[in-house]
Amino acid sequence: MSLRIAMWSGPRNMSTTMMRSFGSRPDTICIDEPFYAAYLKASGLVHPMQDEIMASQSSDPSIVADKMRASDPDHDIIYQKHMTHHMVDALPRDWMSEVTNVFLIRHPARVLRSYARKMETVSLEATGFPQHLSLYEHARQQSGQTPIVIDSDTILADPPAALKRLCQALQIDWDNQMLSWTAGPKPEDGAWAPHWYDSVWASTGFGPPAKDLPTLSADLQVLCDDAMAIYETLKETAI
């Protein structure tokens, strides 16, 4: 039976970099944002590359959930990259009890600054912070245990040390190949990659340690203030 890792992240949170890291392991296969089309259908929202997204994956959340439960005879690890804001009320969460849930967090100021560069409209829900906490609490109630939480800044400060702690928490062997990868697109990249993954496509490893927090516009600072309580709650249990 494959270990199914559900890595939960908001947008602009180093989530694709982490998918690159795990995808560098020969024992791992990656799945990129499997509920994206289902989320767009359920929410009625229109995102960049909408037609390509809808054509690339099932928009039936039940079908997607079954896929998340499935094993893979050729790989010991199935790495599922999930976006917290995709999990609107119409999408099922019962399948989360059959995977190992991990929560990747990032300081709200960094998320908001990056997100605003890609999207004209920014809201707290679009950043996924409220959903992040809801999914964390759901996973904790399902399992009766505190889910794994890891902070992007911690990873960037010392990738080998942070990833070794994560592997230990997941009870998998550390693999030094997680620290680097070849530049360019990868087979697992979602149809939306040309709009969002320019920086990741240019990368071959983790970036430098995080710099000072960015200065935000007044409207973004209001959102940041609202998100901070959620971020700090999740950070309390970070490895």
mmCIF file of C-alpha atoms in Angstrom, residues 2-203:
data_model
loop_
_atom_site.group_PDB
_atom_site.id
_atom_site.type_symbol
_atom_site.label_atom_id
_atom_site.label_comp_id
_atom_site.label_asym_id
_atom_site.label_seq_id
_atom_site.Cartn_x
_atom_site.Cartn_y
_atom_site.Cartn_z
ATOM 1 C CA SER A 2 1.400 3.372 -1.036
ATOM 2 C CA LEU A 3 1.805 6.144 1.497
ATOM 3 C CA ARG A 4 -0.605 8.864 0.335
ATOM 4 C CA ILE A 5 0.608 12.311 1.428
ATOM 5 C CA ALA A 6 -1.944 15.127 1.145
ATOM 6 C CA MET A 7 0.078 18.333 1.310
ATOM 7 C CA TRP A 8 -2.275 21.234 2.024
ATOM 8 C CA SER A 9 -1.244 24.737 1.074
ATOM 9 C CA GLY A 10 -2.669 28.084 0.114
ATOM 10 C CA PRO A 11 -1.619 29.718 -3.158
ATOM 11 C CA ARG A 12 1.828 31.326 -3.472
ATOM 12 C CA ASN A 13 3.126 29.210 -0.637
ATOM 13 C CA MET A 14 6.003 27.264 -2.176
ATOM 14 C CA SER A 15 3.599 24.401 -2.825
ATOM 15 C CA THR A 16 4.919 23.651 -6.310
ATOM 16 C CA THR A 17 8.498 23.774 -5.055
ATOM 17 C CA MET A 18 7.584 21.137 -2.481
ATOM 18 C CA MET A 19 5.998 19.052 -5.229
ATOM 19 C CA ARG A 20 9.273 19.341 -7.145
ATOM 20 C CA SER A 21 11.174 18.203 -4.050
ATOM 21 C CA PHE A 22 9.081 15.080 -3.519
ATOM 22 C CA GLY A 23 8.896 14.444 -7.258
ATOM 23 C CA SER A 24 12.688 14.124 -7.263
ATOM 24 C CA ARG A 25 12.388 10.956 -5.182
ATOM 25 C CA PRO A 26 12.405 7.811 -7.370
ATOM 26 C CA ASP A 27 9.856 6.173 -5.056
ATOM 27 C CA THR A 28 7.286 8.971 -5.439
ATOM 28 C CA ILE A 29 4.634 9.998 -7.956
ATOM 29 C CA CYS A 30 2.992 13.426 -7.747
ATOM 30 C CA ILE A 31 -0.563 14.643 -8.361
ATOM 31 C CA ASP A 32 -1.023 18.373 -8.945
ATOM 32 C CA GLU A 33 -4.145 20.096 -7.518
ATOM 33 C CA PRO A 34 -6.615 17.321 -8.362
ATOM 34 C CA PHE A 35 -9.696 19.234 -7.150
ATOM 35 C CA TYR A 36 -9.058 22.365 -9.243
ATOM 36 C CA ALA A 37 -11.689 21.652 -11.906
ATOM 37 C CA ALA A 38 -14.202 20.467 -9.295
ATOM 38 C CA TYR A 39 -13.611 23.678 -7.349
ATOM 39 C CA LEU A 40 -14.184 25.875 -10.392
ATOM 40 C CA LYS A 41 -17.372 24.020 -11.275
ATOM 41 C CA ALA A 42 -18.735 24.156 -7.721
ATOM 42 C CA SER A 43 -17.816 27.800 -7.097
ATOM 43 C CA GLY A 44 -18.681 29.216 -10.501
ATOM 44 C CA LEU A 45 -15.434 31.166 -10.505
ATOM 45 C CA VAL A 46 -13.419 31.821 -13.651
ATOM 46 C CA HIS A 47 -9.644 31.507 -13.393
ATOM 47 C CA PRO A 48 -6.817 31.967 -15.896
ATOM 48 C CA MET A 49 -6.678 29.063 -18.385
ATOM 49 C CA GLN A 50 -10.184 27.974 -17.355
ATOM 50 C CA ASP A 51 -10.900 25.897 -20.463
ATOM 51 C CA GLU A 52 -7.585 24.058 -20.236
ATOM 52 C CA ILE A 53 -8.142 23.267 -16.563
ATOM 53 C CA MET A 54 -11.656 21.912 -17.080
ATOM 54 C CA ALA A 55 -10.507 19.745 -19.982
ATOM 55 C CA SER A 56 -7.506 18.343 -18.116
ATOM 56 C CA GLN A 57 -9.136 16.664 -15.110
ATOM 57 C CA SER A 58 -12.450 15.446 -13.748
ATOM 58 C CA SER A 59 -14.764 18.051 -12.247
ATOM 59 C CA ASP A 60 -16.683 15.337 -10.360
ATOM 60 C CA PRO A 61 -15.448 15.548 -6.755
ATOM 61 C CA SER A 62 -16.458 11.946 -6.004
ATOM 62 C CA ILE A 63 -14.258 10.660 -8.807
ATOM 63 C CA VAL A 64 -11.375 12.794 -7.601
ATOM 64 C CA ALA A 65 -11.829 11.665 -3.994
ATOM 65 C CA ASP A 66 -11.696 8.017 -5.065
ATOM 66 C CA LYS A 67 -8.445 8.724 -6.886
ATOM 67 C CA MET A 68 -6.979 10.232 -3.709
ATOM 68 C CA ARG A 69 -7.758 7.010 -1.850
ATOM 69 C CA ALA A 70 -6.152 4.798 -4.482
ATOM 70 C CA SER A 71 -2.736 3.180 -4.233
ATOM 71 C CA ASP A 72 -0.059 2.829 -6.909
ATOM 72 C CA PRO A 73 1.718 -0.511 -7.387
ATOM 73 C CA ASP A 74 4.755 1.196 -8.922
ATOM 74 C CA HIS A 75 5.407 3.815 -6.227
ATOM 75 C CA ASP A 76 5.793 3.695 -2.464
ATOM 76 C CA ILE A 77 4.658 7.306 -2.068
ATOM 77 C CA ILE A 78 1.851 9.259 -3.736
ATOM 78 C CA TYR A 79 2.335 12.980 -3.178
ATOM 79 C CA GLN A 80 -0.880 14.951 -3.542
ATOM 80 C CA LYS A 81 -0.529 18.718 -3.843
ATOM 81 C CA HIS A 82 -3.791 20.265 -2.609
ATOM 82 C CA MET A 83 -4.939 23.883 -2.408
ATOM 83 C CA THR A 84 -6.900 24.694 0.732
ATOM 84 C CA HIS A 85 -9.168 27.209 -1.015
ATOM 85 C CA HIS A 86 -10.318 24.523 -3.445
ATOM 86 C CA MET A 87 -12.168 22.672 -0.686
ATOM 87 C CA VAL A 88 -15.495 24.514 -0.791
ATOM 88 C CA ASP A 89 -18.492 23.037 1.025
ATOM 89 C CA ALA A 90 -19.632 21.030 -2.007
ATOM 90 C CA LEU A 91 -16.421 18.992 -2.053
ATOM 91 C CA PRO A 92 -16.077 15.882 0.149
ATOM 92 C CA ARG A 93 -13.597 15.591 3.004
ATOM 93 C CA ASP A 94 -14.233 12.039 4.186
ATOM 94 C CA TRP A 95 -11.349 10.727 2.055
ATOM 95 C CA MET A 96 -8.916 12.740 4.212
ATOM 96 C CA SER A 97 -9.031 9.973 6.822
ATOM 97 C CA GLU A 98 -7.292 7.655 4.337
ATOM 98 C CA VAL A 99 -4.276 9.878 3.657
ATOM 99 C CA THR A 100 -1.515 11.480 5.736
ATOM 100 C CA ASN A 101 -2.364 15.166 5.930
ATOM 101 C CA VAL A 102 0.443 17.734 6.084
ATOM 102 C CA PHE A 103 -0.093 21.490 6.276
ATOM 103 C CA LEU A 104 2.374 23.827 4.571
ATOM 104 C CA ILE A 105 2.093 27.377 5.899
ATOM 105 C CA ARG A 106 3.630 30.720 4.996
ATOM 106 C CA HIS A 107 3.497 34.168 6.581
ATOM 107 C CA PRO A 108 0.399 36.005 5.243
ATOM 108 C CA ALA A 109 2.394 39.059 4.178
ATOM 109 C CA ARG A 110 4.495 36.940 1.825
ATOM 110 C CA VAL A 111 1.438 35.126 0.449
ATOM 111 C CA LEU A 112 -0.532 38.319 -0.187
ATOM 112 C CA ARG A 113 2.349 40.150 -1.852
ATOM 113 C CA SER A 114 2.941 37.251 -4.240
ATOM 114 C CA TYR A 115 -0.746 36.551 -4.927
ATOM 115 C CA ALA A 116 -1.515 40.181 -5.750
ATOM 116 C CA ARG A 117 1.089 40.063 -8.501
ATOM 117 C CA LYS A 118 -0.828 37.284 -10.273
ATOM 118 C CA MET A 119 -4.487 38.114 -9.604
ATOM 119 C CA GLU A 120 -6.365 41.418 -9.803
ATOM 120 C CA THR A 121 -8.796 40.555 -7.004
ATOM 121 C CA VAL A 122 -7.559 39.365 -3.608
ATOM 122 C CA SER A 123 -9.678 38.140 -0.692
ATOM 123 C CA LEU A 124 -8.972 36.258 2.517
ATOM 124 C CA GLU A 125 -10.843 33.227 1.157
ATOM 125 C CA ALA A 126 -8.791 33.296 -2.049
ATOM 126 C CA THR A 127 -5.589 32.996 -0.006
ATOM 127 C CA GLY A 128 -6.947 29.844 1.640
ATOM 128 C CA PHE A 129 -6.174 30.850 5.235
ATOM 129 C CA PRO A 130 -9.670 30.215 6.697
ATOM 130 C CA GLN A 131 -9.884 26.902 4.847
ATOM 131 C CA HIS A 132 -6.389 25.991 6.026
ATOM 132 C CA LEU A 133 -7.499 26.123 9.647
ATOM 133 C CA SER A 134 -10.779 24.343 8.912
ATOM 134 C CA LEU A 135 -9.021 21.481 7.133
ATOM 135 C CA TYR A 136 -6.407 21.255 9.879
ATOM 136 C CA GLU A 137 -9.103 20.953 12.537
ATOM 137 C CA HIS A 138 -10.987 18.418 10.414
ATOM 138 C CA ALA A 139 -7.875 16.266 10.002
ATOM 139 C CA ARG A 140 -7.167 16.460 13.726
ATOM 140 C CA GLN A 141 -10.701 15.391 14.620
ATOM 141 C CA GLN A 142 -10.626 12.523 12.125
ATOM 142 C CA SER A 143 -7.323 11.105 13.310
ATOM 143 C CA GLY A 144 -7.349 12.132 16.951
ATOM 144 C CA GLN A 145 -3.777 13.339 16.442
ATOM 145 C CA THR A 146 -2.127 16.681 15.717
ATOM 146 C CA PRO A 147 -1.429 16.871 11.970
ATOM 147 C CA ILE A 148 2.037 17.676 10.652
ATOM 148 C CA VAL A 149 2.636 21.398 10.039
ATOM 149 C CA ILE A 150 5.708 22.903 8.401
ATOM 150 C CA ASP A 151 6.528 26.537 7.601
ATOM 151 C CA SER A 152 7.945 27.605 4.234
ATOM 152 C CA ASP A 153 10.364 30.040 5.876
ATOM 153 C CA THR A 154 11.730 27.215 8.023
ATOM 154 C CA ILE A 155 12.340 25.116 4.927
ATOM 155 C CA LEU A 156 14.125 27.924 3.093
ATOM 156 C CA ALA A 157 16.289 28.673 6.132
ATOM 157 C CA ASP A 158 17.766 25.154 6.063
ATOM 158 C CA PRO A 159 16.234 22.809 3.455
ATOM 159 C CA PRO A 160 18.150 19.650 4.455
ATOM 160 C CA ALA A 161 17.342 19.972 8.142
ATOM 161 C CA ALA A 162 13.692 20.883 7.601
ATOM 162 C CA LEU A 163 13.074 18.154 5.032
ATOM 163 C CA LYS A 164 14.774 15.562 7.219
ATOM 164 C CA ARG A 165 12.373 16.491 10.046
ATOM 165 C CA LEU A 166 9.468 16.210 7.637
ATOM 166 C CA CYS A 167 10.593 12.793 6.421
ATOM 167 C CA GLN A 168 10.960 11.644 10.010
ATOM 168 C CA ALA A 169 7.453 12.864 10.830
ATOM 169 C CA LEU A 170 6.136 11.005 7.776
ATOM 170 C CA GLN A 171 8.135 7.924 8.744
ATOM 171 C CA ILE A 172 9.892 7.738 5.392
ATOM 172 C CA ASP A 173 13.604 7.590 4.617
ATOM 173 C CA TRP A 174 15.417 10.815 3.878
ATOM 174 C CA ASP A 175 16.516 11.136 0.248
ATOM 175 C CA ASN A 176 19.143 13.721 -0.669
ATOM 176 C CA GLN A 177 17.621 13.956 -4.157
ATOM 177 C CA MET A 178 14.812 16.045 -2.626
ATOM 178 C CA LEU A 179 17.136 19.061 -2.612
ATOM 179 C CA SER A 180 17.424 19.560 -6.385
ATOM 180 C CA TRP A 181 15.722 18.956 -9.721
ATOM 181 C CA THR A 182 16.096 19.881 -13.370
ATOM 182 C CA ALA A 183 14.612 23.129 -14.645
ATOM 183 C CA GLY A 184 11.524 23.213 -16.821
ATOM 184 C CA PRO A 185 8.038 21.666 -16.888
ATOM 185 C CA LYS A 186 7.349 18.233 -15.419
ATOM 186 C CA PRO A 187 4.789 15.604 -16.495
ATOM 187 C CA GLU A 188 2.772 16.072 -13.296
ATOM 188 C CA ASP A 189 2.342 19.841 -13.764
ATOM 189 C CA GLY A 190 -1.271 20.915 -14.077
ATOM 190 C CA ALA A 191 -2.720 22.543 -17.188
ATOM 191 C CA TRP A 192 -2.542 25.915 -15.392
ATOM 192 C CA ALA A 193 1.243 25.726 -15.046
ATOM 193 C CA PRO A 194 2.082 28.215 -17.852
ATOM 194 C CA HIS A 195 0.279 30.960 -15.911
ATOM 195 C CA TRP A 196 1.574 30.175 -12.421
ATOM 196 C CA TYR A 197 4.816 28.163 -12.584
ATOM 197 C CA ASP A 198 7.272 30.475 -14.326
ATOM 198 C CA SER A 199 9.501 30.789 -11.265
ATOM 199 C CA VAL A 200 9.399 27.073 -10.483
ATOM 200 C CA TRP A 201 10.153 26.158 -14.084
ATOM 201 C CA ALA A 202 13.295 28.294 -13.843
ATOM 202 C CA SER A 203 14.385 26.736 -10.548
#
